[in-house]
mmCIF file of C-alpha atoms and ligand atoms in Angstrom:
data_model
loop_
_atom_site.group_PDB
_atom_site.id
_atom_site.type_symbol
_atom_site.label_atom_id
_atom_site.label_comp_id
_atom_site.label_asym_id
_atom_site.label_seq_id
_atom_site.Cartn_x
_atom_site.Cartn_y
_atom_site.Cartn_z
ATOM 1 C CA MET A 265 -307.489 -60.273 82.877
ATOM 2 C CA ALA A 266 -305.592 -61.837 85.834
ATOM 3 C CA ASN A 267 -302.193 -61.385 84.813
ATOM 4 C CA ALA A 268 -301.481 -57.747 84.510
ATOM 5 C CA VAL A 269 -297.343 -58.328 86.242
ATOM 6 C CA PRO A 270 -295.868 -55.235 83.863
ATOM 7 C CA LEU A 271 -293.509 -57.206 80.910
ATOM 8 C CA SER A 272 -290.479 -56.022 81.659
ATOM 9 C CA SER A 273 -290.713 -56.133 85.151
ATOM 10 C CA ILE A 274 -290.108 -60.109 84.177
ATOM 11 C CA THR A 275 -286.670 -62.259 84.225
ATOM 12 C CA PRO A 276 -287.226 -63.605 80.548
ATOM 13 C CA VAL A 277 -286.241 -67.445 80.603
ATOM 14 C CA SER A 278 -284.342 -69.580 78.208
ATOM 15 C CA ASP A 279 -284.157 -72.797 77.754
ATOM 16 C CA LYS A 280 -280.647 -72.428 76.783
ATOM 17 C CA ARG A 281 -277.822 -73.709 79.271
ATOM 18 C CA LEU A 282 -275.992 -71.223 78.923
ATOM 19 C CA LEU A 283 -278.989 -68.973 79.594
ATOM 20 C CA ARG A 284 -279.804 -70.756 82.605
ATOM 21 C CA ALA A 285 -276.847 -71.123 83.941
ATOM 22 C CA LEU A 286 -275.488 -67.912 83.657
ATOM 23 C CA SER A 287 -279.006 -66.742 85.809
ATOM 24 C CA GLY A 288 -278.296 -69.356 88.907
ATOM 25 C CA GLN A 289 -280.523 -71.858 87.101
ATOM 26 C CA ALA A 290 -280.292 -76.056 87.677
ATOM 27 C CA VAL A 291 -278.951 -77.812 84.565
ATOM 28 C CA ASP A 292 -278.204 -81.262 83.609
ATOM 29 C CA ARG A 293 -275.058 -80.381 82.784
ATOM 30 C CA PRO A 294 -272.667 -77.207 82.954
ATOM 31 C CA PRO A 295 -272.732 -75.707 78.836
ATOM 32 C CA PHE A 296 -269.322 -75.661 77.716
ATOM 33 C CA TRP A 297 -267.824 -73.387 74.252
ATOM 34 C CA PHE A 298 -263.969 -72.537 74.378
ATOM 35 C CA MET A 299 -261.959 -68.640 73.806
ATOM 36 C CA ARG A 300 -261.211 -69.015 70.189
ATOM 37 C CA GLN A 301 -263.435 -72.042 68.998
ATOM 38 C CA ALA A 302 -263.131 -70.682 65.461
ATOM 39 C CA GLY A 303 -260.536 -70.456 63.716
ATOM 40 C CA ARG A 304 -256.704 -71.409 62.322
ATOM 41 C CA TYR A 305 -256.398 -74.750 63.919
ATOM 42 C CA LEU A 306 -260.179 -75.972 61.621
ATOM 43 C CA PRO A 307 -259.425 -76.983 58.336
ATOM 44 C CA GLU A 308 -262.773 -75.733 57.214
ATOM 45 C CA TYR A 309 -261.652 -72.006 58.294
ATOM 46 C CA ARG A 310 -258.759 -72.317 56.686
ATOM 47 C CA GLU A 311 -260.658 -72.403 53.779
ATOM 48 C CA LEU A 312 -262.845 -69.876 53.815
ATOM 49 C CA ARG A 313 -260.261 -67.622 55.908
ATOM 50 C CA GLN A 314 -258.151 -67.798 51.850
ATOM 51 C CA ARG A 315 -262.560 -65.762 50.545
ATOM 52 C CA SER A 316 -260.942 -62.824 51.563
ATOM 53 C CA LYS A 317 -257.469 -60.644 51.309
ATOM 54 C CA ASP A 318 -256.802 -59.513 55.049
ATOM 55 C CA PHE A 319 -258.246 -60.727 58.828
ATOM 56 C CA MET A 320 -260.069 -57.175 59.039
ATOM 57 C CA SER A 321 -262.370 -57.494 55.463
ATOM 58 C CA PHE A 322 -262.030 -61.262 56.583
ATOM 59 C CA CYS A 323 -264.465 -59.680 60.363
ATOM 60 C CA TYR A 324 -266.305 -56.597 57.921
ATOM 61 C CA SER A 325 -267.371 -60.030 55.523
ATOM 62 C CA PRO A 326 -271.554 -60.121 57.706
ATOM 63 C CA SER A 327 -270.952 -64.117 55.041
ATOM 64 C CA LEU A 328 -267.704 -65.166 56.114
ATOM 65 C CA ALA A 329 -268.279 -63.456 59.753
ATOM 66 C CA ALA A 330 -271.461 -65.713 60.057
ATOM 67 C CA GLU A 331 -269.395 -69.200 58.160
ATOM 68 C CA ALA A 332 -266.793 -69.463 60.057
ATOM 69 C CA THR A 333 -268.932 -68.692 64.004
ATOM 70 C CA VAL A 334 -270.895 -72.010 62.871
ATOM 71 C CA GLN A 335 -268.080 -73.680 61.999
ATOM 72 C CA PRO A 336 -267.345 -75.208 65.138
ATOM 73 C CA ILE A 337 -270.957 -75.512 66.293
ATOM 74 C CA ARG A 338 -271.009 -78.193 63.296
ATOM 75 C CA ARG A 339 -268.796 -79.949 63.654
ATOM 76 C CA PHE A 340 -268.947 -80.645 67.929
ATOM 77 C CA GLY A 341 -272.665 -78.584 69.293
ATOM 78 C CA MET A 342 -270.846 -76.257 71.715
ATOM 79 C CA ASP A 343 -274.043 -75.269 73.978
ATOM 80 C CA ALA A 344 -272.566 -71.018 72.902
ATOM 81 C CA ALA A 345 -271.514 -69.597 69.043
ATOM 82 C CA ILE A 346 -269.503 -66.093 69.637
ATOM 83 C CA ILE A 347 -269.524 -63.990 67.417
ATOM 84 C CA PHE A 348 -266.300 -64.181 64.770
ATOM 85 C CA SER A 349 -264.688 -60.389 65.358
ATOM 86 C CA ASP A 350 -262.361 -59.195 67.206
ATOM 87 C CA ILE A 351 -261.679 -56.757 69.721
ATOM 88 C CA LEU A 352 -259.882 -54.431 67.819
ATOM 89 C CA VAL A 353 -262.778 -53.063 65.879
ATOM 90 C CA ILE A 354 -263.146 -50.881 67.695
ATOM 91 C CA PRO A 355 -259.412 -48.927 67.710
ATOM 92 C CA ASP A 356 -259.841 -49.233 63.549
ATOM 93 C CA ALA A 357 -263.421 -48.265 63.674
ATOM 94 C CA LEU A 358 -262.628 -44.344 65.720
ATOM 95 C CA GLY A 359 -260.110 -44.216 63.362
ATOM 96 C CA GLN A 360 -256.898 -45.632 64.285
ATOM 97 C CA ARG A 361 -256.559 -48.445 61.741
ATOM 98 C CA VAL A 362 -255.488 -51.830 61.846
ATOM 99 C CA ASN A 363 -253.738 -54.169 59.822
ATOM 100 C CA PHE A 364 -253.278 -58.150 60.403
ATOM 101 C CA GLU A 365 -249.513 -58.514 58.749
ATOM 102 C CA SER A 366 -249.777 -62.734 58.721
ATOM 103 C CA GLY A 367 -246.394 -64.154 61.826
ATOM 104 C CA HIS A 368 -246.827 -60.656 62.647
ATOM 105 C CA GLY A 369 -250.725 -60.219 64.711
ATOM 106 C CA PRO A 370 -251.634 -56.642 65.265
ATOM 107 C CA MET A 371 -250.190 -53.415 63.017
ATOM 108 C CA LEU A 372 -251.678 -49.695 64.594
ATOM 109 C CA ASP A 373 -250.333 -46.941 64.100
ATOM 110 C CA ALA A 374 -249.327 -46.106 67.136
ATOM 111 C CA LEU A 375 -250.557 -43.259 69.682
ATOM 112 C CA THR A 376 -248.403 -41.289 70.727
ATOM 113 C CA GLY A 377 -250.078 -38.318 71.912
ATOM 114 C CA GLU A 378 -253.487 -35.774 72.987
ATOM 115 C CA SER A 379 -253.697 -34.658 68.487
ATOM 116 C CA GLN A 380 -253.654 -38.699 67.797
ATOM 117 C CA ILE A 381 -257.007 -39.383 71.141
ATOM 118 C CA ALA A 382 -258.850 -36.437 69.971
ATOM 119 C CA GLY A 383 -258.432 -37.470 66.496
ATOM 120 C CA LEU A 384 -260.313 -40.240 67.442
ATOM 121 C CA THR A 385 -264.292 -39.593 66.825
ATOM 122 C CA LEU A 386 -267.024 -41.949 67.635
ATOM 123 C CA SER A 387 -269.465 -40.891 65.232
ATOM 124 C CA ARG A 388 -268.633 -43.336 62.456
ATOM 125 C CA LEU A 389 -268.789 -45.988 65.320
ATOM 126 C CA ARG A 390 -272.209 -47.685 64.313
ATOM 127 C CA THR A 391 -271.871 -47.450 60.535
ATOM 128 C CA ARG A 392 -267.558 -49.021 60.475
ATOM 129 C CA LEU A 393 -269.471 -52.133 62.723
ATOM 130 C CA GLY A 394 -272.756 -52.615 60.825
ATOM 131 C CA PRO A 395 -271.410 -55.245 58.545
ATOM 132 C CA ILE A 396 -270.093 -56.611 62.191
ATOM 133 C CA TYR A 397 -274.128 -56.190 63.693
ATOM 134 C CA ASP A 398 -275.308 -58.092 60.093
ATOM 135 C CA ALA A 399 -273.019 -60.751 61.100
ATOM 136 C CA LEU A 400 -274.601 -61.465 63.815
ATOM 137 C CA ALA A 401 -278.047 -61.449 62.856
ATOM 138 C CA LEU A 402 -277.488 -63.657 59.946
ATOM 139 C CA THR A 403 -275.772 -65.939 61.992
ATOM 140 C CA HIS A 404 -279.105 -65.962 64.383
ATOM 141 C CA THR A 405 -280.712 -67.905 62.082
ATOM 142 C CA LYS A 406 -278.331 -70.892 61.381
ATOM 143 C CA LEU A 407 -278.296 -71.716 64.761
ATOM 144 C CA ASP A 408 -280.536 -73.720 66.167
ATOM 145 C CA LEU A 409 -282.805 -73.031 69.381
ATOM 146 C CA ASP A 410 -280.548 -74.483 72.018
ATOM 147 C CA THR A 411 -276.934 -72.440 70.843
ATOM 148 C CA ALA A 412 -276.851 -68.678 72.372
ATOM 149 C CA LEU A 413 -274.882 -66.145 70.945
ATOM 150 C CA ILE A 414 -272.268 -64.527 72.175
ATOM 151 C CA GLY A 415 -271.375 -61.027 71.543
ATOM 152 C CA PHE A 416 -268.733 -59.571 72.619
ATOM 153 C CA ALA A 417 -265.530 -56.480 73.779
ATOM 154 C CA GLY A 418 -262.100 -55.499 73.973
ATOM 155 C CA ALA A 419 -261.981 -54.017 77.313
ATOM 156 C CA PRO A 420 -260.594 -50.307 77.570
ATOM 157 C CA TRP A 421 -257.289 -51.364 79.434
ATOM 158 C CA THR A 422 -256.329 -54.148 76.139
ATOM 159 C CA ILE A 423 -257.557 -52.767 73.707
ATOM 160 C CA ALA A 424 -255.536 -49.531 75.163
ATOM 161 C CA CYS A 425 -252.398 -51.353 75.317
ATOM 162 C CA TYR A 426 -252.895 -52.129 71.313
ATOM 163 C CA MET A 427 -253.690 -48.701 70.687
ATOM 164 C CA ILE A 428 -250.288 -47.386 72.825
ATOM 165 C CA GLU A 429 -247.586 -50.172 71.768
ATOM 166 C CA GLY A 430 -248.789 -50.298 67.653
ATOM 167 C CA SER A 431 -248.379 -53.688 68.351
ATOM 168 C CA GLY A 432 -248.555 -56.237 70.523
ATOM 169 C CA SER A 433 -246.177 -56.622 73.383
ATOM 170 C CA ALA A 434 -245.262 -59.226 76.637
ATOM 171 C CA THR A 435 -245.329 -56.042 79.060
ATOM 172 C CA PHE A 436 -247.308 -52.751 77.755
ATOM 173 C CA SER A 437 -244.336 -51.410 79.049
ATOM 174 C CA LYS A 438 -245.872 -47.615 77.037
ATOM 175 C CA ALA A 439 -249.706 -48.188 77.095
ATOM 176 C CA LYS A 440 -247.937 -48.551 81.237
ATOM 177 C CA ALA A 441 -245.813 -45.825 80.882
ATOM 178 C CA TRP A 442 -248.754 -43.070 79.737
ATOM 179 C CA ILE A 443 -250.800 -44.465 83.368
ATOM 180 C CA TYR A 444 -247.709 -43.369 85.295
ATOM 181 C CA ARG A 445 -246.189 -40.296 83.442
ATOM 182 C CA SER A 446 -249.731 -39.478 82.480
ATOM 183 C CA PRO A 447 -252.991 -40.445 84.265
ATOM 184 C CA GLU A 448 -254.923 -37.723 82.368
ATOM 185 C CA ARG A 449 -254.292 -37.997 78.827
ATOM 186 C CA MET A 450 -254.653 -41.965 80.458
ATOM 187 C CA THR A 451 -258.530 -41.055 81.049
ATOM 188 C CA MET A 452 -259.162 -38.807 77.387
ATOM 189 C CA LEU A 453 -258.724 -42.175 75.634
ATOM 190 C CA PHE A 454 -260.639 -44.389 78.107
ATOM 191 C CA ASP A 455 -264.209 -41.869 78.654
ATOM 192 C CA ILE A 456 -263.350 -41.976 74.433
ATOM 193 C CA LEU A 457 -263.021 -46.174 74.325
ATOM 194 C CA VAL A 458 -266.030 -46.713 77.580
ATOM 195 C CA GLU A 459 -268.296 -44.712 75.079
ATOM 196 C CA ALA A 460 -267.115 -47.578 72.308
ATOM 197 C CA ILE A 461 -266.844 -50.195 73.720
ATOM 198 C CA ALA A 462 -270.339 -49.381 75.649
ATOM 199 C CA ASP A 463 -272.558 -48.925 72.561
ATOM 200 C CA HIS A 464 -270.569 -51.821 70.752
ATOM 201 C CA LEU A 465 -272.319 -53.887 72.757
ATOM 202 C CA ILE A 466 -275.905 -52.429 73.143
ATOM 203 C CA ALA A 467 -275.488 -52.941 69.013
ATOM 204 C CA GLN A 468 -274.398 -56.258 68.923
ATOM 205 C CA VAL A 469 -277.316 -57.626 71.665
ATOM 206 C CA GLU A 470 -279.948 -55.181 68.884
ATOM 207 C CA ALA A 471 -279.107 -56.652 66.525
ATOM 208 C CA GLY A 472 -279.166 -60.395 68.613
ATOM 209 C CA ALA A 473 -276.286 -61.069 70.723
ATOM 210 C CA GLU A 474 -278.120 -62.800 73.994
ATOM 211 C CA VAL A 475 -274.712 -62.919 76.450
ATOM 212 C CA LEU A 476 -271.949 -60.571 76.329
ATOM 213 C CA GLN A 477 -267.940 -61.126 76.917
ATOM 214 C CA LEU A 478 -265.308 -58.363 78.131
ATOM 215 C CA PHE A 479 -261.811 -58.973 77.519
ATOM 216 C CA ASP A 480 -259.375 -58.048 79.633
ATOM 217 C CA SER A 481 -256.387 -59.790 78.186
ATOM 218 C CA TRP A 482 -253.380 -57.674 79.478
ATOM 219 C CA ALA A 483 -255.342 -56.651 82.671
ATOM 220 C CA GLY A 484 -252.039 -59.376 84.360
ATOM 221 C CA VAL A 485 -249.678 -56.903 83.913
ATOM 222 C CA LEU A 486 -251.678 -54.450 86.337
ATOM 223 C CA PRO A 487 -250.394 -53.906 89.486
ATOM 224 C CA GLU A 488 -253.470 -54.277 92.664
ATOM 225 C CA ARG A 489 -254.325 -49.687 92.437
ATOM 226 C CA GLU A 490 -253.785 -49.696 88.701
ATOM 227 C CA PHE A 491 -256.187 -52.586 88.790
ATOM 228 C CA GLU A 492 -258.750 -51.185 89.822
ATOM 229 C CA ARG A 493 -258.236 -48.171 88.517
ATOM 230 C CA TRP A 494 -258.136 -49.153 84.779
ATOM 231 C CA SER A 495 -259.510 -52.483 84.510
ATOM 232 C CA ILE A 496 -262.520 -53.013 87.843
ATOM 233 C CA GLU A 497 -263.424 -48.686 87.055
ATOM 234 C CA PRO A 498 -264.173 -48.925 83.082
ATOM 235 C CA THR A 499 -265.510 -52.205 82.769
ATOM 236 C CA MET A 500 -267.548 -51.464 86.743
ATOM 237 C CA ARG A 501 -268.527 -48.965 84.148
ATOM 238 C CA ILE A 502 -269.471 -50.218 80.834
ATOM 239 C CA VAL A 503 -271.559 -53.036 82.641
ATOM 240 C CA GLY A 504 -273.660 -49.926 84.245
ATOM 241 C CA ARG A 505 -274.401 -48.122 79.953
ATOM 242 C CA VAL A 506 -274.983 -52.133 78.754
ATOM 243 C CA LYS A 507 -277.503 -52.768 82.084
ATOM 244 C CA SER A 508 -279.724 -49.784 82.135
ATOM 245 C CA VAL A 509 -280.193 -50.476 78.608
ATOM 246 C CA HIS A 510 -280.677 -54.307 79.006
ATOM 247 C CA PRO A 511 -281.075 -55.356 82.093
ATOM 248 C CA HIS A 512 -281.986 -58.892 81.332
ATOM 249 C CA VAL A 513 -278.849 -59.648 79.330
ATOM 250 C CA PRO A 514 -275.539 -60.931 80.862
ATOM 251 C CA ILE A 515 -272.354 -59.784 81.384
ATOM 252 C CA ILE A 516 -269.382 -62.655 81.369
ATOM 253 C CA GLY A 517 -266.420 -60.178 82.438
ATOM 254 C CA PHE A 518 -262.387 -61.171 81.741
ATOM 255 C CA PRO A 519 -259.864 -60.011 84.042
ATOM 256 C CA ASN A 520 -257.290 -62.379 82.718
ATOM 257 C CA ARG A 521 -254.763 -63.710 84.876
ATOM 258 C CA CYS A 522 -255.855 -60.686 87.714
ATOM 259 C CA GLY A 523 -255.078 -63.142 90.666
ATOM 260 C CA ALA A 524 -255.734 -62.780 93.951
ATOM 261 C CA THR A 525 -257.777 -59.411 92.260
ATOM 262 C CA ILE A 526 -260.758 -61.794 90.436
ATOM 263 C CA GLY A 527 -263.403 -61.178 93.407
ATOM 264 C CA GLN A 528 -262.691 -57.302 93.828
ATOM 265 C CA TYR A 529 -263.462 -57.512 90.595
ATOM 266 C CA ALA A 530 -267.114 -59.362 90.351
ATOM 267 C CA ARG A 531 -268.348 -57.446 93.110
ATOM 268 C CA ILE A 532 -267.457 -53.575 91.769
ATOM 269 C CA THR A 533 -268.158 -54.463 87.758
ATOM 270 C CA ALA A 534 -272.036 -56.229 88.541
ATOM 271 C CA VAL A 535 -270.910 -58.823 86.128
ATOM 272 C CA ASP A 536 -272.494 -61.293 86.333
ATOM 273 C CA ALA A 537 -269.757 -63.994 85.112
ATOM 274 C CA VAL A 538 -266.351 -64.169 85.113
ATOM 275 C CA GLN A 539 -264.308 -66.757 83.203
ATOM 276 C CA LEU A 540 -260.859 -68.152 84.584
ATOM 277 C CA ASP A 541 -257.947 -68.071 83.559
ATOM 278 C CA SER A 542 -255.204 -71.657 83.482
ATOM 279 C CA GLY A 543 -253.091 -70.748 86.225
ATOM 280 C CA THR A 544 -255.493 -69.801 89.684
ATOM 281 C CA PRO A 545 -256.958 -72.373 91.295
ATOM 282 C CA ILE A 546 -260.677 -72.956 90.371
ATOM 283 C CA GLY A 547 -261.863 -74.031 93.965
ATOM 284 C CA TRP A 548 -260.664 -71.300 95.760
ATOM 285 C CA ALA A 549 -261.946 -68.346 93.050
ATOM 286 C CA ARG A 550 -265.590 -69.971 94.260
ATOM 287 C CA THR A 551 -265.231 -69.311 97.473
ATOM 288 C CA GLN A 552 -264.276 -65.501 96.234
ATOM 289 C CA VAL A 553 -266.665 -64.213 94.086
ATOM 290 C CA PRO A 554 -269.444 -63.114 94.984
ATOM 291 C CA ALA A 555 -271.915 -66.912 95.669
ATOM 292 C CA LYS A 556 -274.716 -65.640 92.157
ATOM 293 C CA VAL A 557 -271.571 -64.429 90.032
ATOM 294 C CA ALA A 558 -271.138 -67.179 87.165
ATOM 295 C CA ILE A 559 -267.197 -69.094 86.427
ATOM 296 C CA GLN A 560 -265.984 -69.648 83.148
ATOM 297 C CA GLY A 561 -263.237 -71.716 82.272
ATOM 298 C CA ASN A 562 -259.910 -72.388 82.848
ATOM 299 C CA LEU A 563 -259.247 -76.354 81.106
ATOM 300 C CA ASP A 564 -255.264 -75.534 80.207
ATOM 301 C CA PRO A 565 -255.328 -75.445 76.209
ATOM 302 C CA GLN A 566 -251.858 -76.579 76.310
ATOM 303 C CA LEU A 567 -254.709 -79.981 77.387
ATOM 304 C CA LEU A 568 -256.257 -79.748 73.635
ATOM 305 C CA VAL A 569 -252.619 -79.720 72.137
ATOM 306 C CA VAL A 570 -252.288 -83.043 74.079
ATOM 307 C CA GLY A 571 -255.430 -84.646 74.092
ATOM 308 C CA GLY A 572 -256.118 -88.047 75.793
ATOM 309 C CA PRO A 573 -256.161 -88.805 79.660
ATOM 310 C CA ALA A 574 -254.512 -86.049 80.113
ATOM 311 C CA MET A 575 -257.446 -83.853 78.978
ATOM 312 C CA LEU A 576 -260.432 -85.584 79.506
ATOM 313 C CA ASN A 577 -259.235 -85.953 83.720
ATOM 314 C CA GLU A 578 -258.609 -82.658 84.355
ATOM 315 C CA ALA A 579 -261.837 -82.425 82.630
ATOM 316 C CA ASP A 580 -263.614 -84.826 84.781
ATOM 317 C CA ARG A 581 -261.953 -82.968 88.018
ATOM 318 C CA ILE A 582 -262.906 -78.685 86.944
ATOM 319 C CA VAL A 583 -266.378 -80.195 86.890
ATOM 320 C CA ARG A 584 -266.882 -82.241 89.604
ATOM 321 C CA ILE A 585 -264.893 -79.423 91.432
ATOM 322 C CA MET A 586 -268.264 -76.915 90.148
ATOM 323 C CA SER A 587 -270.482 -79.643 89.932
ATOM 324 C CA GLY A 588 -273.599 -78.169 92.187
ATOM 325 C CA GLN A 589 -273.153 -74.218 91.513
ATOM 326 C CA PRO A 590 -273.393 -71.509 88.686
ATOM 327 C CA PHE A 591 -270.081 -72.240 86.044
ATOM 328 C CA VAL A 592 -269.841 -73.070 82.293
ATOM 329 C CA PHE A 593 -267.001 -74.624 80.668
ATOM 330 C CA ASN A 594 -264.133 -73.490 79.459
ATOM 331 C CA LEU A 595 -260.766 -72.481 78.717
ATOM 332 C CA GLY A 596 -257.850 -70.536 80.646
ATOM 333 C CA HIS A 597 -257.346 -68.939 77.082
ATOM 334 C CA GLY A 598 -258.146 -69.097 73.151
ATOM 335 C CA ILE A 599 -257.663 -72.179 71.305
ATOM 336 C CA VAL A 600 -253.987 -72.410 70.151
ATOM 337 C CA PRO A 601 -253.445 -72.660 66.326
ATOM 338 C CA GLU A 602 -251.832 -77.180 67.051
ATOM 339 C CA THR A 603 -255.152 -77.903 68.518
ATOM 340 C CA PRO A 604 -256.067 -81.135 67.470
ATOM 341 C CA PRO A 605 -259.880 -81.092 66.297
ATOM 342 C CA GLU A 606 -260.759 -85.026 67.082
ATOM 343 C CA ASN A 607 -259.210 -83.596 71.068
ATOM 344 C CA VAL A 608 -261.346 -81.177 71.485
ATOM 345 C CA SER A 609 -265.040 -83.602 69.108
ATOM 346 C CA GLN A 610 -263.355 -86.065 72.952
ATOM 347 C CA LEU A 611 -263.525 -83.010 74.853
ATOM 348 C CA SER A 612 -267.335 -82.074 73.824
ATOM 349 C CA ALA A 613 -267.974 -85.815 74.062
ATOM 350 C CA LEU A 614 -267.493 -85.990 77.241
ATOM 351 C CA LEU A 615 -269.078 -82.775 77.808
ATOM 352 C CA ARG A 616 -272.060 -83.376 76.866
ATOM 353 C CA GLY A 617 -271.234 -86.829 79.217
ATOM 354 C CA GLU A 618 -271.580 -89.322 76.105
ATOM 355 C CA ARG A 619 -269.022 -92.398 76.225
ATOM 356 C CA PRO A 620 -266.195 -92.424 73.976
ATOM 357 C CA ALA A 621 -266.381 -94.217 71.087
HETATM 358 O O1 CP3 B 970 -264.312 -68.193 68.175
HETATM 359 C C1 CP3 B 970 -263.195 -66.737 68.748
HETATM 360 O O2 CP3 B 970 -262.962 -66.508 69.116
HETATM 361 C C2 CP3 B 970 -263.056 -65.861 66.860
HETATM 362 C C3 CP3 B 970 -263.432 -64.945 67.869
HETATM 363 C C4 CP3 B 970 -262.347 -63.507 67.812
HETATM 364 C C5 CP3 B 970 -260.461 -64.044 67.246
HETATM 365 N N1 CP3 B 970 -259.361 -62.651 68.060
HETATM 366 C C6 CP3 B 970 -261.055 -64.262 65.963
HETATM 367 C C7 CP3 B 970 -259.145 -63.502 66.517
HETATM 368 C C8 CP3 B 970 -261.918 -63.321 69.351
HETATM 369 C C9 CP3 B 970 -262.901 -63.827 70.861
HETATM 370 C C10 CP3 B 970 -261.018 -63.572 69.274
HETATM 371 C C11 CP3 B 970 -260.575 -61.634 70.521
HETATM 372 C C12 CP3 B 970 -259.783 -60.683 70.754
HETATM 373 N N2 CP3 B 970 -258.317 -60.701 69.805
HETATM 374 C C13 CP3 B 970 -258.529 -60.805 72.067
HETATM 375 C C14 CP3 B 970 -258.978 -60.840 73.386
HETATM 376 C C15 CP3 B 970 -259.401 -62.511 73.306
HETATM 377 C C16 CP3 B 970 -257.038 -63.136 74.118
HETATM 378 O O3 CP3 B 970 -256.701 -64.053 73.295
HETATM 379 O O4 CP3 B 970 -256.910 -62.976 74.466
HETATM 380 C C17 CP3 B 970 -256.817 -59.904 71.513
HETATM 381 C C18 CP3 B 970 -256.190 -59.879 72.764
HETATM 382 C C19 CP3 B 970 -257.540 -60.486 70.025
HETATM 383 C C20 CP3 B 970 -256.248 -59.153 69.157
HETATM 384 C C21 CP3 B 970 -256.077 -60.382 68.326
HETATM 385 N N3 CP3 B 970 -256.293 -60.597 67.773
HETATM 386 C C22 CP3 B 970 -254.527 -61.084 67.914
HETATM 387 C C23 CP3 B 970 -253.619 -60.524 69.421
HETATM 388 C C24 CP3 B 970 -254.612 -61.585 67.196
HETATM 389 C C25 CP3 B 970 -252.575 -61.628 67.037
HETATM 390 C C26 CP3 B 970 -252.679 -63.444 67.038
HETATM 391 C C27 CP3 B 970 -253.465 -64.504 66.534
HETATM 392 O O5 CP3 B 970 -254.357 -64.883 67.899
HETATM 393 O O6 CP3 B 970 -253.357 -64.655 65.654
HETATM 394 C C28 CP3 B 970 -255.883 -61.488 66.459
HETATM 395 C C29 CP3 B 970 -256.497 -63.159 65.402
HETATM 396 C C30 CP3 B 970 -257.440 -62.667 64.805
HETATM 397 N N4 CP3 B 970 -258.049 -62.763 65.812
HETATM 398 C C31 CP3 B 970 -256.626 -64.242 64.367
HETATM 399 C C32 CP3 B 970 -258.490 -64.882 64.806
HETATM 400 C C33 CP3 B 970 -259.473 -65.964 64.344
HETATM 401 C C34 CP3 B 970 -256.934 -65.320 63.651
HETATM 402 C C35 CP3 B 970 -255.749 -64.755 63.415
HETATM 403 C C36 CP3 B 970 -256.715 -65.189 60.943
HETATM 404 O O7 CP3 B 970 -257.578 -66.242 61.557
HETATM 405 O O8 CP3 B 970 -255.801 -64.860 60.076
#
């Protein structure tokens, strides 16, 4: 036998554009997908959503979640599908019930102290999140060979924000009070979250996810030293744990609105790519982030609402700036419900290099 190379030393190669771009290989054009590409702006999602009484049950229904995942792929042919789920399945699986009330966003019984942290349990995690793994396996059977499947989780800081505040907030001042007044208590919570999130990501890979993304949506409210402690450090631990089990699965980190600390985040966490919000100049970010770390982003989602030349010119500018660099086209944040699907269609055609009809 001539080829006695141990299998474990070979980096798996794939023809999927997203995987090629994330591993620094050449691509014919940048891969693209859009944050929150499934959801309310799509009439077929609104129709499907009626089959479930509440949002969490929808997320925990493998057939509904798999269908919502592939809906945008059928319409627009993105290079990746992101599993339809939510970052708040983690507190739910730890035993802090989560409800989505229409018009109010997420509602949780806010954590107030150590006794409630002690009440959280990791033992039910894989059982409770089992339907998400079933949804990933089912989605895999529905995707063609060119489309990558992304699994995801919230980062500990962002999940902790909702667990402590009990809902959305502009400032997350209660969660911030915890880090300033009782960092030991926050550390107790973070130890549980790091373990739960790493385990959930590992289980998603085992169910068929080929790429992982960590959303730290509220990273931007943290000053530099707190950002290091509560965003960079726990993300580094999660990346380390996942990579110790699945070294070849690329991980994209999204420290939303972290500003000038993006380079430090990329270097220390050891993520394979960073998503960039719309407020950070992408050419500047390229100079901050290590050359082998891909950048994903950063079109303003409001341009997808407006459409036309404003959207197409800006998309074209971003693609030109990033030409020859490891890059994944995406938005600076999620698609908003007011987005006309025709605009998503036009943008997708531009990114595929098709001439406008
Ligand atoms: O295509 C996709 O990306 C869909 C999968 C997805 C959802 N949420 C579905 C969803 C993903 C990746 C998320 C991530 C998520 N969820 C984040 C991180 C990204 C970000 O937006 O910063 C956060 C902070 C959440 C928490 C969350 N979920 C909020 C604050 C809300 C209410 C506000 C809103 O955007 O509607 C949700 C609900 C939610 N999650 C919906 C969807 C499609 C809308 C509810 C519905 O359709 O009934």
